[in-house]
Amino acid sequence: MSGDSHAAGNDDSGAGGKRPPRGRMTVPKFAGLKAAGRKISMLTAYDYPFAALLDEAGVDGILVGDSMSMVVQGHATTLPVTLDEIIYHAEMVGRAVKHALVVVDMPFPYGNLGPYQVIEAAGRILKETRCQAVKLEGGAAQADIIAALVAAGIPVMAHVGLRPQSVHQLGGYKMQRDEAALLADAKAAEDAGAFAMVLECVPASLAEKITKQLAIPTIGIGAGPGCDGQVLVTHDLLGLTTGYVPRFAKAYADLKTTITDAVGRYCADVANGKFPGVEQTME
Ligand code: KIV
């Protein structure tokens, strides 16, 4: 994709019957969508072309998730992703996005190190990637870390419920049902200064209860319709996931079939001498 075609793809003028101009989503605007009663859409991206397409399509927030460990790198859990790797991917996303809020996952185990190390790591993310906030798994036990990041001017999206970085401690990717603990985690993260919160794999009725008790928006994944917004792994949404797809995900396209079909036709054309054709041939 050339720089020119990218600029055209992100035309902000609203001219020629296009969508009205869309400014940049900021942390306060994002947090304010709850009070405005507007549902929030969020998706993951790990590279420039996907980030540019999601941004052009109008998503409110883009998460450079540590799900890239599974989705992009082929690992079994989110644990292997390093700080340098997530920064490398967040840089590509940060370069592409003109409108959406871009949030970057703090990789394991940064959210549990001392405040100085966490601020240093999150500071690198903001300095090197053009992204605007970090996401950190945890609630009550991470409240001090969240408060330290916020005091350092680093916006934090908390992540409560199923915390994939704690998969071994939790014994698998399971629904989280301990109401008292989840309410306490959510309140602690909000009190510590988080501007929003992912709620993952929480029963819908409990997610709705948490959402009603918080002033900050909840962004659900496997947490039902009562949250203030929703987030999905983009590869699940597009039917691109090669492995397990969770029940809460909805595929809006079947790009796996589209891609394998296109590649199969290309291979056949090469084998039959039909590609390159006249149009693709230069003297
Ligand atoms: O890493 C990720 O993609 C996430 C979302 C699933 C919320 O944390």
PDB file of C-alpha atoms and ligand atoms in Angstrom:
ATOM      1  CA  MET A   1       0.000   0.000   0.000  1.00  0.00           C
ATOM      2  CA  SER A   2       1.470   3.364  -0.973  1.00  0.00           C
ATOM      3  CA  GLY A   3       1.511   6.399   1.283  1.00  0.00           C
ATOM      4  CA  ASP A   4      -0.895   8.124  -1.132  1.00  0.00           C
ATOM      5  CA  SER A   5      -3.452   5.367  -1.166  1.00  0.00           C
ATOM      6  CA  HIS A   6      -3.292   5.285   2.615  1.00  0.00           C
ATOM      7  CA  ALA A   7      -3.946   9.027   2.850  1.00  0.00           C
ATOM      8  CA  ALA A   8      -6.906   8.657   0.496  1.00  0.00           C
ATOM      9  CA  GLY A   9      -8.225   5.756   2.551  1.00  0.00           C
ATOM     10  CA  ASN A  10      -8.249   7.948   5.646  1.00  0.00           C
ATOM     11  CA  ASP A  11      -9.823  10.989   3.986  1.00  0.00           C
ATOM     12  CA  ASP A  12     -11.209  13.043   6.833  1.00  0.00           C
ATOM     13  CA  SER A  13     -12.920  15.676   4.690  1.00  0.00           C
ATOM     14  CA  GLY A  14     -16.363  14.210   4.648  1.00  0.00           C
ATOM     15  CA  ALA A  15     -16.610  15.376   1.024  1.00  0.00           C
ATOM     16  CA  GLY A  16     -18.232  13.480  -1.818  1.00  0.00           C
ATOM     17  CA  GLY A  17     -20.875  11.732   0.273  1.00  0.00           C
ATOM     18  CA  LYS A  18     -18.359  10.129   2.608  1.00  0.00           C
ATOM     19  CA  ARG A  19     -18.832   9.878   6.353  1.00  0.00           C
ATOM     20  CA  PRO A  20     -18.669  13.166   8.295  1.00  0.00           C
ATOM     21  CA  PRO A  21     -15.217  14.223   9.538  1.00  0.00           C
ATOM     22  CA  ARG A  22     -14.027  12.114  12.430  1.00  0.00           C
ATOM     23  CA  GLY A  23     -11.468  13.522  14.841  1.00  0.00           C
ATOM     24  CA  ARG A  24      -9.059  11.602  17.024  1.00  0.00           C
ATOM     25  CA  MET A  25     -10.466   9.510  19.843  1.00  0.00           C
ATOM     26  CA  THR A  26      -8.765  10.517  23.068  1.00  0.00           C
ATOM     27  CA  VAL A  27      -8.788   8.866  26.470  1.00  0.00           C
ATOM     28  CA  PRO A  28     -11.270  11.397  27.964  1.00  0.00           C
ATOM     29  CA  LYS A  29     -13.554  11.147  24.891  1.00  0.00           C
ATOM     30  CA  PHE A  30     -13.452   7.351  25.079  1.00  0.00           C
ATOM     31  CA  ALA A  31     -14.259   7.350  28.798  1.00  0.00           C
ATOM     32  CA  GLY A  32     -17.022   9.918  28.176  1.00  0.00           C
ATOM     33  CA  LEU A  33     -18.871   7.651  25.731  1.00  0.00           C
ATOM     34  CA  LYS A  34     -20.435   5.873  28.717  1.00  0.00           C
ATOM     35  CA  ALA A  35     -22.074   9.032  30.075  1.00  0.00           C
ATOM     36  CA  ALA A  36     -23.159   9.873  26.515  1.00  0.00           C
ATOM     37  CA  GLY A  37     -24.912   6.490  26.356  1.00  0.00           C
ATOM     38  CA  ARG A  38     -22.992   5.442  23.225  1.00  0.00           C
ATOM     39  CA  LYS A  39     -21.902   1.801  22.955  1.00  0.00           C
ATOM     40  CA  ILE A  40     -18.163   1.411  22.336  1.00  0.00           C
ATOM     41  CA  SER A  41     -16.626  -0.851  19.672  1.00  0.00           C
ATOM     42  CA  MET A  42     -13.106  -2.169  20.041  1.00  0.00           C
ATOM     43  CA  LEU A  43     -11.037  -4.695  18.072  1.00  0.00           C
ATOM     44  CA  THR A  44      -7.491  -6.019  18.125  1.00  0.00           C
ATOM     45  CA  ALA A  45      -4.834  -5.194  15.524  1.00  0.00           C
ATOM     46  CA  TYR A  46      -1.198  -6.190  15.340  1.00  0.00           C
ATOM     47  CA  ASP A  47       0.044  -4.587  12.100  1.00  0.00           C
ATOM     48  CA  TYR A  48      -0.286  -1.597   9.764  1.00  0.00           C
ATOM     49  CA  PRO A  49      -2.774  -2.819   7.118  1.00  0.00           C
ATOM     50  CA  PHE A  50      -5.273  -4.290   9.563  1.00  0.00           C
ATOM     51  CA  ALA A  51      -5.040  -1.249  11.845  1.00  0.00           C
ATOM     52  CA  ALA A  52      -5.622   1.092   8.881  1.00  0.00           C
ATOM     53  CA  LEU A  53      -8.659  -0.910   7.731  1.00  0.00           C
ATOM     54  CA  LEU A  54     -10.239  -1.099  11.194  1.00  0.00           C
ATOM     55  CA  ASP A  55      -9.648   2.615  11.687  1.00  0.00           C
ATOM     56  CA  GLU A  56     -11.159   3.433   8.305  1.00  0.00           C
ATOM     57  CA  ALA A  57     -14.192   1.259   9.151  1.00  0.00           C
ATOM     58  CA  GLY A  58     -14.868   3.385  12.224  1.00  0.00           C
ATOM     59  CA  VAL A  59     -13.984   1.310  15.282  1.00  0.00           C
ATOM     60  CA  ASP A  60     -13.676   3.423  18.477  1.00  0.00           C
ATOM     61  CA  GLY A  61     -10.691   1.631  19.973  1.00  0.00           C
ATOM     62  CA  ILE A  62      -7.893  -0.606  18.723  1.00  0.00           C
ATOM     63  CA  LEU A  63      -6.097  -2.935  21.095  1.00  0.00           C
ATOM     64  CA  VAL A  64      -2.609  -4.205  20.356  1.00  0.00           C
ATOM     65  CA  GLY A  65      -3.399  -7.258  22.433  1.00  0.00           C
ATOM     66  CA  ASP A  66      -0.994  -9.826  23.761  1.00  0.00           C
ATOM     67  CA  SER A  67      -3.397 -12.228  22.007  1.00  0.00           C
ATOM     68  CA  MET A  68      -0.864 -11.672  19.197  1.00  0.00           C
ATOM     69  CA  SER A  69       1.069 -14.429  20.954  1.00  0.00           C
ATOM     70  CA  MET A  70      -1.537 -16.936  19.767  1.00  0.00           C
ATOM     71  CA  VAL A  71      -2.995 -15.160  16.731  1.00  0.00           C
ATOM     72  CA  VAL A  72       0.230 -14.005  15.073  1.00  0.00           C
ATOM     73  CA  GLN A  73       3.061 -15.925  16.711  1.00  0.00           C
ATOM     74  CA  GLY A  74       1.359 -19.325  17.062  1.00  0.00           C
ATOM     75  CA  HIS A  75       1.947 -19.809  20.783  1.00  0.00           C
ATOM     76  CA  ALA A  76      -0.523 -21.596  23.062  1.00  0.00           C
ATOM     77  CA  THR A  77      -0.845 -18.775  25.613  1.00  0.00           C
ATOM     78  CA  THR A  78      -0.248 -15.018  25.873  1.00  0.00           C
ATOM     79  CA  LEU A  79       2.724 -15.485  28.191  1.00  0.00           C
ATOM     80  CA  PRO A  80       5.620 -15.579  25.673  1.00  0.00           C
ATOM     81  CA  VAL A  81       5.133 -12.058  24.210  1.00  0.00           C
ATOM     82  CA  THR A  82       8.001  -9.746  25.154  1.00  0.00           C
ATOM     83  CA  LEU A  83       7.978  -5.989  25.675  1.00  0.00           C
ATOM     84  CA  ASP A  84      10.138  -5.479  22.570  1.00  0.00           C
ATOM     85  CA  GLU A  85       7.779  -7.606  20.471  1.00  0.00           C
ATOM     86  CA  ILE A  86       4.634  -5.785  21.549  1.00  0.00           C
ATOM     87  CA  ILE A  87       6.364  -2.441  20.955  1.00  0.00           C
ATOM     88  CA  TYR A  88       7.387  -3.581  17.456  1.00  0.00           C
ATOM     89  CA  HIS A  89       3.755  -4.424  16.616  1.00  0.00           C
ATOM     90  CA  ALA A  90       2.313  -1.379  18.381  1.00  0.00           C
ATOM     91  CA  GLU A  91       4.616   0.863  16.309  1.00  0.00           C
ATOM     92  CA  MET A  92       3.016  -0.464  13.102  1.00  0.00           C
ATOM     93  CA  VAL A  93      -0.479   0.032  14.501  1.00  0.00           C
ATOM     94  CA  GLY A  94       0.372   3.482  15.848  1.00  0.00           C
ATOM     95  CA  ARG A  95       1.601   4.574  12.403  1.00  0.00           C
ATOM     96  CA  ALA A  96      -1.634   3.459  10.726  1.00  0.00           C
ATOM     97  CA  VAL A  97      -4.320   4.814  13.028  1.00  0.00           C
ATOM     98  CA  LYS A  98      -5.708   8.319  12.538  1.00  0.00           C
ATOM     99  CA  HIS A  99      -8.920   8.195  14.552  1.00  0.00           C
ATOM    100  CA  ALA A 100      -9.337   5.331  17.008  1.00  0.00           C
ATOM    101  CA  LEU A 101      -7.919   5.217  20.524  1.00  0.00           C
ATOM    102  CA  VAL A 102      -4.968   2.829  20.511  1.00  0.00           C
ATOM    103  CA  VAL A 103      -4.322   0.769  23.635  1.00  0.00           C
ATOM    104  CA  VAL A 104      -1.376  -1.598  24.100  1.00  0.00           C
ATOM    105  CA  ASP A 105      -1.271  -4.641  26.378  1.00  0.00           C
ATOM    106  CA  MET A 106       1.368  -4.707  29.099  1.00  0.00           C
ATOM    107  CA  PRO A 107       3.014  -8.078  28.449  1.00  0.00           C
ATOM    108  CA  PHE A 108       3.438 -10.676  31.170  1.00  0.00           C
ATOM    109  CA  PRO A 109       4.706 -10.159  33.867  1.00  0.00           C
ATOM    110  CA  TYR A 110       5.141  -6.366  33.713  1.00  0.00           C
ATOM    111  CA  GLY A 111       1.828  -5.622  35.420  1.00  0.00           C
ATOM    112  CA  ASN A 112       3.140  -7.353  38.508  1.00  0.00           C
ATOM    113  CA  LEU A 113       6.587  -5.832  38.780  1.00  0.00           C
ATOM    114  CA  GLY A 114       7.395  -2.849  40.970  1.00  0.00           C
ATOM    115  CA  PRO A 115       5.921   0.549  40.027  1.00  0.00           C
ATOM    116  CA  TYR A 116       9.265   1.825  38.710  1.00  0.00           C
ATOM    117  CA  GLN A 117       9.696  -1.074  36.255  1.00  0.00           C
ATOM    118  CA  VAL A 118       6.049  -0.868  35.144  1.00  0.00           C
ATOM    119  CA  ILE A 119       6.270   2.898  34.546  1.00  0.00           C
ATOM    120  CA  GLU A 120       9.517   2.374  32.632  1.00  0.00           C
ATOM    121  CA  ALA A 121       7.936  -0.319  30.419  1.00  0.00           C
ATOM    122  CA  ALA A 122       4.667   1.567  29.870  1.00  0.00           C
ATOM    123  CA  GLY A 123       6.669   4.739  29.245  1.00  0.00           C
ATOM    124  CA  ARG A 124       8.574   2.967  26.481  1.00  0.00           C
ATOM    125  CA  ILE A 125       5.260   1.891  24.920  1.00  0.00           C
ATOM    126  CA  LEU A 126       3.924   5.457  24.848  1.00  0.00           C
ATOM    127  CA  LYS A 127       7.252   7.004  23.748  1.00  0.00           C
ATOM    128  CA  GLU A 128       8.000   4.563  20.945  1.00  0.00           C
ATOM    129  CA  THR A 129       4.613   3.692  19.438  1.00  0.00           C
ATOM    130  CA  ARG A 130       2.309   6.750  19.164  1.00  0.00           C
ATOM    131  CA  CYS A 131      -0.251   4.695  21.120  1.00  0.00           C
ATOM    132  CA  GLN A 132      -2.239   6.409  23.849  1.00  0.00           C
ATOM    133  CA  ALA A 133      -2.793   4.002  26.737  1.00  0.00           C
ATOM    134  CA  VAL A 134      -1.820   0.652  28.176  1.00  0.00           C
ATOM    135  CA  LYS A 135      -4.008  -2.247  29.280  1.00  0.00           C
ATOM    136  CA  LEU A 136      -3.101  -4.106  32.414  1.00  0.00           C
ATOM    137  CA  GLU A 137      -4.610  -7.357  33.687  1.00  0.00           C
ATOM    138  CA  GLY A 138      -5.760  -7.273  37.283  1.00  0.00           C
ATOM    139  CA  GLY A 139      -7.849  -5.474  39.848  1.00  0.00           C
ATOM    140  CA  ALA A 140      -7.387  -5.116  43.606  1.00  0.00           C
ATOM    141  CA  ALA A 141      -3.921  -6.710  43.644  1.00  0.00           C
ATOM    142  CA  GLN A 142      -2.709  -4.341  40.880  1.00  0.00           C
ATOM    143  CA  ALA A 143      -4.397  -1.174  42.249  1.00  0.00           C
ATOM    144  CA  ASP A 144      -1.083   0.335  43.411  1.00  0.00           C
ATOM    145  CA  ILE A 145       0.487  -0.278  39.999  1.00  0.00           C
ATOM    146  CA  ILE A 146      -2.496   1.267  38.203  1.00  0.00           C
ATOM    147  CA  ALA A 147      -2.343   4.307  40.517  1.00  0.00           C
ATOM    148  CA  ALA A 148       1.421   4.692  39.914  1.00  0.00           C
ATOM    149  CA  LEU A 149       0.969   4.586  36.130  1.00  0.00           C
ATOM    150  CA  VAL A 150      -1.887   7.100  36.237  1.00  0.00           C
ATOM    151  CA  ALA A 151       0.160   9.388  38.488  1.00  0.00           C
ATOM    152  CA  ALA A 152       2.906   9.217  35.859  1.00  0.00           C
ATOM    153  CA  GLY A 153       0.451  10.385  33.187  1.00  0.00           C
ATOM    154  CA  ILE A 154      -0.004   6.973  31.600  1.00  0.00           C
ATOM    155  CA  PRO A 155      -3.680   6.116  31.004  1.00  0.00           C
ATOM    156  CA  VAL A 156      -4.638   2.591  32.060  1.00  0.00           C
ATOM    157  CA  MET A 157      -7.391   0.313  30.808  1.00  0.00           C
ATOM    158  CA  ALA A 158      -7.846  -2.372  33.467  1.00  0.00           C
ATOM    159  CA  HIS A 159      -8.687  -6.009  32.639  1.00  0.00           C
ATOM    160  CA  VAL A 160     -10.826  -7.921  35.131  1.00  0.00           C
ATOM    161  CA  GLY A 161     -12.484 -11.363  35.046  1.00  0.00           C
ATOM    162  CA  LEU A 162     -10.614 -13.998  33.054  1.00  0.00           C
ATOM    163  CA  ARG A 163      -7.022 -12.787  32.991  1.00  0.00           C
ATOM    164  CA  PRO A 164      -5.289 -14.880  30.309  1.00  0.00           C
ATOM    165  CA  GLN A 165      -1.823 -14.063  31.718  1.00  0.00           C
ATOM    166  CA  SER A 166      -2.898 -15.975  34.863  1.00  0.00           C
ATOM    167  CA  VAL A 167      -4.100 -19.009  32.886  1.00  0.00           C
ATOM    168  CA  HIS A 168      -1.972 -21.446  34.884  1.00  0.00           C
ATOM    169  CA  GLN A 169      -3.149 -20.078  38.208  1.00  0.00           C
ATOM    170  CA  LEU A 170      -6.803 -20.076  37.058  1.00  0.00           C
ATOM    171  CA  GLY A 171      -6.492 -23.618  35.657  1.00  0.00           C
ATOM    172  CA  GLY A 172      -7.628 -22.740  32.133  1.00  0.00           C
ATOM    173  CA  TYR A 173      -9.644 -20.226  30.128  1.00  0.00           C
ATOM    174  CA  LYS A 174     -12.814 -20.421  32.216  1.00  0.00           C
ATOM    175  CA  MET A 175     -15.770 -18.176  33.054  1.00  0.00           C
ATOM    176  CA  GLN A 176     -15.026 -16.224  36.238  1.00  0.00           C
ATOM    177  CA  ARG A 177     -17.970 -16.319  38.657  1.00  0.00           C
ATOM    178  CA  ASP A 178     -16.729 -15.102  42.046  1.00  0.00           C
ATOM    179  CA  GLU A 179     -19.061 -12.114  42.361  1.00  0.00           C
ATOM    180  CA  ALA A 180     -17.524 -10.581  45.488  1.00  0.00           C
ATOM    181  CA  ALA A 181     -13.973 -10.822  44.121  1.00  0.00           C
ATOM    182  CA  LEU A 182     -14.912  -9.446  40.695  1.00  0.00           C
ATOM    183  CA  LEU A 183     -16.874  -6.523  42.155  1.00  0.00           C
ATOM    184  CA  ALA A 184     -13.927  -5.737  44.451  1.00  0.00           C
ATOM    185  CA  ASP A 185     -11.448  -5.950  41.547  1.00  0.00           C
ATOM    186  CA  ALA A 186     -13.559  -3.679  39.355  1.00  0.00           C
ATOM    187  CA  LYS A 187     -14.042  -1.069  42.091  1.00  0.00           C
ATOM    188  CA  ALA A 188     -10.352  -1.153  43.068  1.00  0.00           C
ATOM    189  CA  ALA A 189      -9.242  -0.613  39.468  1.00  0.00           C
ATOM    190  CA  GLU A 190     -11.663   2.272  39.018  1.00  0.00           C
ATOM    191  CA  ASP A 191     -10.631   3.861  42.336  1.00  0.00           C
ATOM    192  CA  ALA A 192      -6.972   3.528  41.297  1.00  0.00           C
ATOM    193  CA  GLY A 193      -7.683   5.691  38.242  1.00  0.00           C
ATOM    194  CA  ALA A 194      -8.304   3.301  35.327  1.00  0.00           C
ATOM    195  CA  PHE A 195     -10.251   5.100  32.558  1.00  0.00           C
ATOM    196  CA  ALA A 196     -11.969   1.939  31.276  1.00  0.00           C
ATOM    197  CA  MET A 197     -12.028  -1.772  31.948  1.00  0.00           C
ATOM    198  CA  VAL A 198     -12.129  -4.961  29.921  1.00  0.00           C
ATOM    199  CA  LEU A 199     -14.433  -7.568  31.478  1.00  0.00           C
ATOM    200  CA  GLU A 200     -13.544 -10.997  30.102  1.00  0.00           C
ATOM    201  CA  CYS A 201     -15.602 -14.173  30.500  1.00  0.00           C
ATOM    202  CA  VAL A 202     -17.888 -12.939  33.265  1.00  0.00           C
ATOM    203  CA  PRO A 203     -21.565 -14.054  33.454  1.00  0.00           C
ATOM    204  CA  ALA A 204     -23.737 -11.508  31.630  1.00  0.00           C
ATOM    205  CA  SER A 205     -25.828 -10.623  34.698  1.00  0.00           C
ATOM    206  CA  LEU A 206     -22.705  -9.977  36.808  1.00  0.00           C
ATOM    207  CA  ALA A 207     -21.045  -7.957  34.037  1.00  0.00           C
ATOM    208  CA  GLU A 208     -24.182  -5.813  33.857  1.00  0.00           C
ATOM    209  CA  LYS A 209     -24.128  -5.337  37.631  1.00  0.00           C
ATOM    210  CA  ILE A 210     -20.457  -4.298  37.564  1.00  0.00           C
ATOM    211  CA  THR A 211     -21.152  -1.968  34.634  1.00  0.00           C
ATOM    212  CA  LYS A 212     -23.951  -0.231  36.565  1.00  0.00           C
ATOM    213  CA  GLN A 213     -21.720   0.240  39.618  1.00  0.00           C
ATOM    214  CA  LEU A 214     -18.847   1.880  37.708  1.00  0.00           C
ATOM    215  CA  ALA A 215     -18.576   5.374  36.265  1.00  0.00           C
ATOM    216  CA  ILE A 216     -15.916   4.189  33.777  1.00  0.00           C
ATOM    217  CA  PRO A 217     -16.908   2.150  30.698  1.00  0.00           C
ATOM    218  CA  THR A 218     -16.729  -1.629  30.709  1.00  0.00           C
ATOM    219  CA  ILE A 219     -15.658  -3.308  27.485  1.00  0.00           C
ATOM    220  CA  GLY A 220     -16.909  -6.883  27.432  1.00  0.00           C
ATOM    221  CA  ILE A 221     -15.563 -10.007  25.782  1.00  0.00           C
ATOM    222  CA  GLY A 222     -17.636 -13.057  26.639  1.00  0.00           C
ATOM    223  CA  ALA A 223     -19.447 -10.859  29.167  1.00  0.00           C
ATOM    224  CA  GLY A 224     -22.842 -10.313  27.501  1.00  0.00           C
ATOM    225  CA  PRO A 225     -24.654  -7.275  26.137  1.00  0.00           C
ATOM    226  CA  GLY A 226     -24.881  -5.303  29.395  1.00  0.00           C
ATOM    227  CA  CYS A 227     -21.355  -3.888  29.095  1.00  0.00           C
ATOM    228  CA  ASP A 228     -20.733  -0.373  27.779  1.00  0.00           C
ATOM    229  CA  GLY A 229     -18.803  -1.736  24.815  1.00  0.00           C
ATOM    230  CA  GLN A 230     -17.476  -4.891  23.196  1.00  0.00           C
ATOM    231  CA  VAL A 231     -14.043  -6.072  22.109  1.00  0.00           C
ATOM    232  CA  LEU A 232     -13.184  -9.053  19.895  1.00  0.00           C
ATOM    233  CA  VAL A 233     -10.035 -10.523  18.455  1.00  0.00           C
ATOM    234  CA  THR A 234     -10.207  -9.336  14.838  1.00  0.00           C
ATOM    235  CA  HIS A 235      -9.104 -12.697  13.429  1.00  0.00           C
ATOM    236  CA  ASP A 236     -12.165 -14.298  15.108  1.00  0.00           C
ATOM    237  CA  LEU A 237     -14.466 -11.592  13.695  1.00  0.00           C
ATOM    238  CA  LEU A 238     -13.116 -12.072  10.176  1.00  0.00           C
ATOM    239  CA  GLY A 239     -13.075 -15.872  10.190  1.00  0.00           C
ATOM    240  CA  LEU A 240      -9.289 -15.936   9.973  1.00  0.00           C
ATOM    241  CA  THR A 241      -8.501 -17.837  13.161  1.00  0.00           C
ATOM    242  CA  THR A 242      -6.730 -21.085  12.416  1.00  0.00           C
ATOM    243  CA  GLY A 243      -7.190 -22.706  15.850  1.00  0.00           C
ATOM    244  CA  TYR A 244      -9.875 -22.670  18.528  1.00  0.00           C
ATOM    245  CA  VAL A 245     -12.567 -19.980  18.282  1.00  0.00           C
ATOM    246  CA  PRO A 246     -14.361 -19.189  21.559  1.00  0.00           C
ATOM    247  CA  ARG A 247     -18.158 -19.447  21.669  1.00  0.00           C
ATOM    248  CA  PHE A 248     -18.558 -15.744  22.475  1.00  0.00           C
ATOM    249  CA  ALA A 249     -16.887 -14.696  19.209  1.00  0.00           C
ATOM    250  CA  LYS A 250     -18.978 -14.009  16.104  1.00  0.00           C
ATOM    251  CA  ALA A 251     -17.495 -14.370  12.625  1.00  0.00           C
ATOM    252  CA  TYR A 252     -18.789 -11.611  10.325  1.00  0.00           C
ATOM    253  CA  ALA A 253     -16.772 -12.932   7.374  1.00  0.00           C
ATOM    254  CA  ASP A 254     -15.068 -16.146   6.237  1.00  0.00           C
ATOM    255  CA  LEU A 255     -11.682 -14.836   5.120  1.00  0.00           C
ATOM    256  CA  LYS A 256     -10.018 -18.204   5.687  1.00  0.00           C
ATOM    257  CA  THR A 257     -12.079 -19.627   2.830  1.00  0.00           C
ATOM    258  CA  THR A 258     -11.600 -16.474   0.739  1.00  0.00           C
ATOM    259  CA  ILE A 259      -7.821 -16.689   1.156  1.00  0.00           C
ATOM    260  CA  THR A 260      -7.402 -20.416   0.601  1.00  0.00           C
ATOM    261  CA  ASP A 261      -9.686 -20.194  -2.444  1.00  0.00           C
ATOM    262  CA  ALA A 262      -7.733 -17.237  -3.921  1.00  0.00           C
ATOM    263  CA  VAL A 263      -4.369 -18.883  -3.283  1.00  0.00           C
ATOM    264  CA  GLY A 264      -5.631 -22.176  -4.742  1.00  0.00           C
ATOM    265  CA  ARG A 265      -6.764 -20.405  -7.955  1.00  0.00           C
ATOM    266  CA  TYR A 266      -3.397 -18.594  -8.190  1.00  0.00           C
ATOM    267  CA  CYS A 267      -1.504 -21.883  -7.818  1.00  0.00           C
ATOM    268  CA  ALA A 268      -3.689 -23.492 -10.477  1.00  0.00           C
ATOM    269  CA  ASP A 269      -3.172 -20.528 -12.855  1.00  0.00           C
ATOM    270  CA  VAL A 270       0.609 -20.715 -12.375  1.00  0.00           C
ATOM    271  CA  ALA A 271       0.529 -24.467 -12.962  1.00  0.00           C
ATOM    272  CA  ASN A 272      -1.604 -24.029 -16.122  1.00  0.00           C
ATOM    273  CA  GLY A 273       0.424 -21.117 -17.496  1.00  0.00           C
ATOM    274  CA  LYS A 274      -2.557 -18.708 -17.143  1.00  0.00           C
ATOM    275  CA  PHE A 275      -0.671 -16.356 -14.812  1.00  0.00           C
ATOM    276  CA  PRO A 276       0.819 -13.966 -15.699  1.00  0.00           C
ATOM    277  CA  GLY A 277      -1.654 -13.129 -18.460  1.00  0.00           C
ATOM    278  CA  VAL A 278      -1.466 -10.393 -21.085  1.00  0.00           C
ATOM    279  CA  GLU A 279      -2.499  -7.678 -18.585  1.00  0.00           C
ATOM    280  CA  GLN A 280       0.312  -8.553 -16.204  1.00  0.00           C
ATOM    281  CA  THR A 281       2.989  -8.875 -18.866  1.00  0.00           C
ATOM    282  CA  MET A 282       5.372  -6.012 -19.757  1.00  0.00           C
ATOM    283  CA  GLU A 283       7.973  -5.629 -22.525  1.00  0.00           C
TER     284      GLU A 283
HETATM  285  O1  KIV B   1      -5.013  -9.602  24.137  1.00  0.00           O
HETATM  286  C1  KIV B   1      -6.188  -9.398  23.776  1.00  0.00           C
HETATM  287  O2  KIV B   1      -6.530  -9.464  22.609  1.00  0.00           O
HETATM  288  C2  KIV B   1      -7.163  -9.056  24.812  1.00  0.00           C
HETATM  289  C3  KIV B   1      -8.587  -8.961  24.405  1.00  0.00           C
HETATM  290  C4  KIV B   1      -9.115 -10.284  24.078  1.00  0.00           C
HETATM  291  C5  KIV B   1      -9.413  -8.230  25.396  1.00  0.00           C
HETATM  292  O3  KIV B   1      -6.802  -8.860  25.932  1.00  0.00           O
END
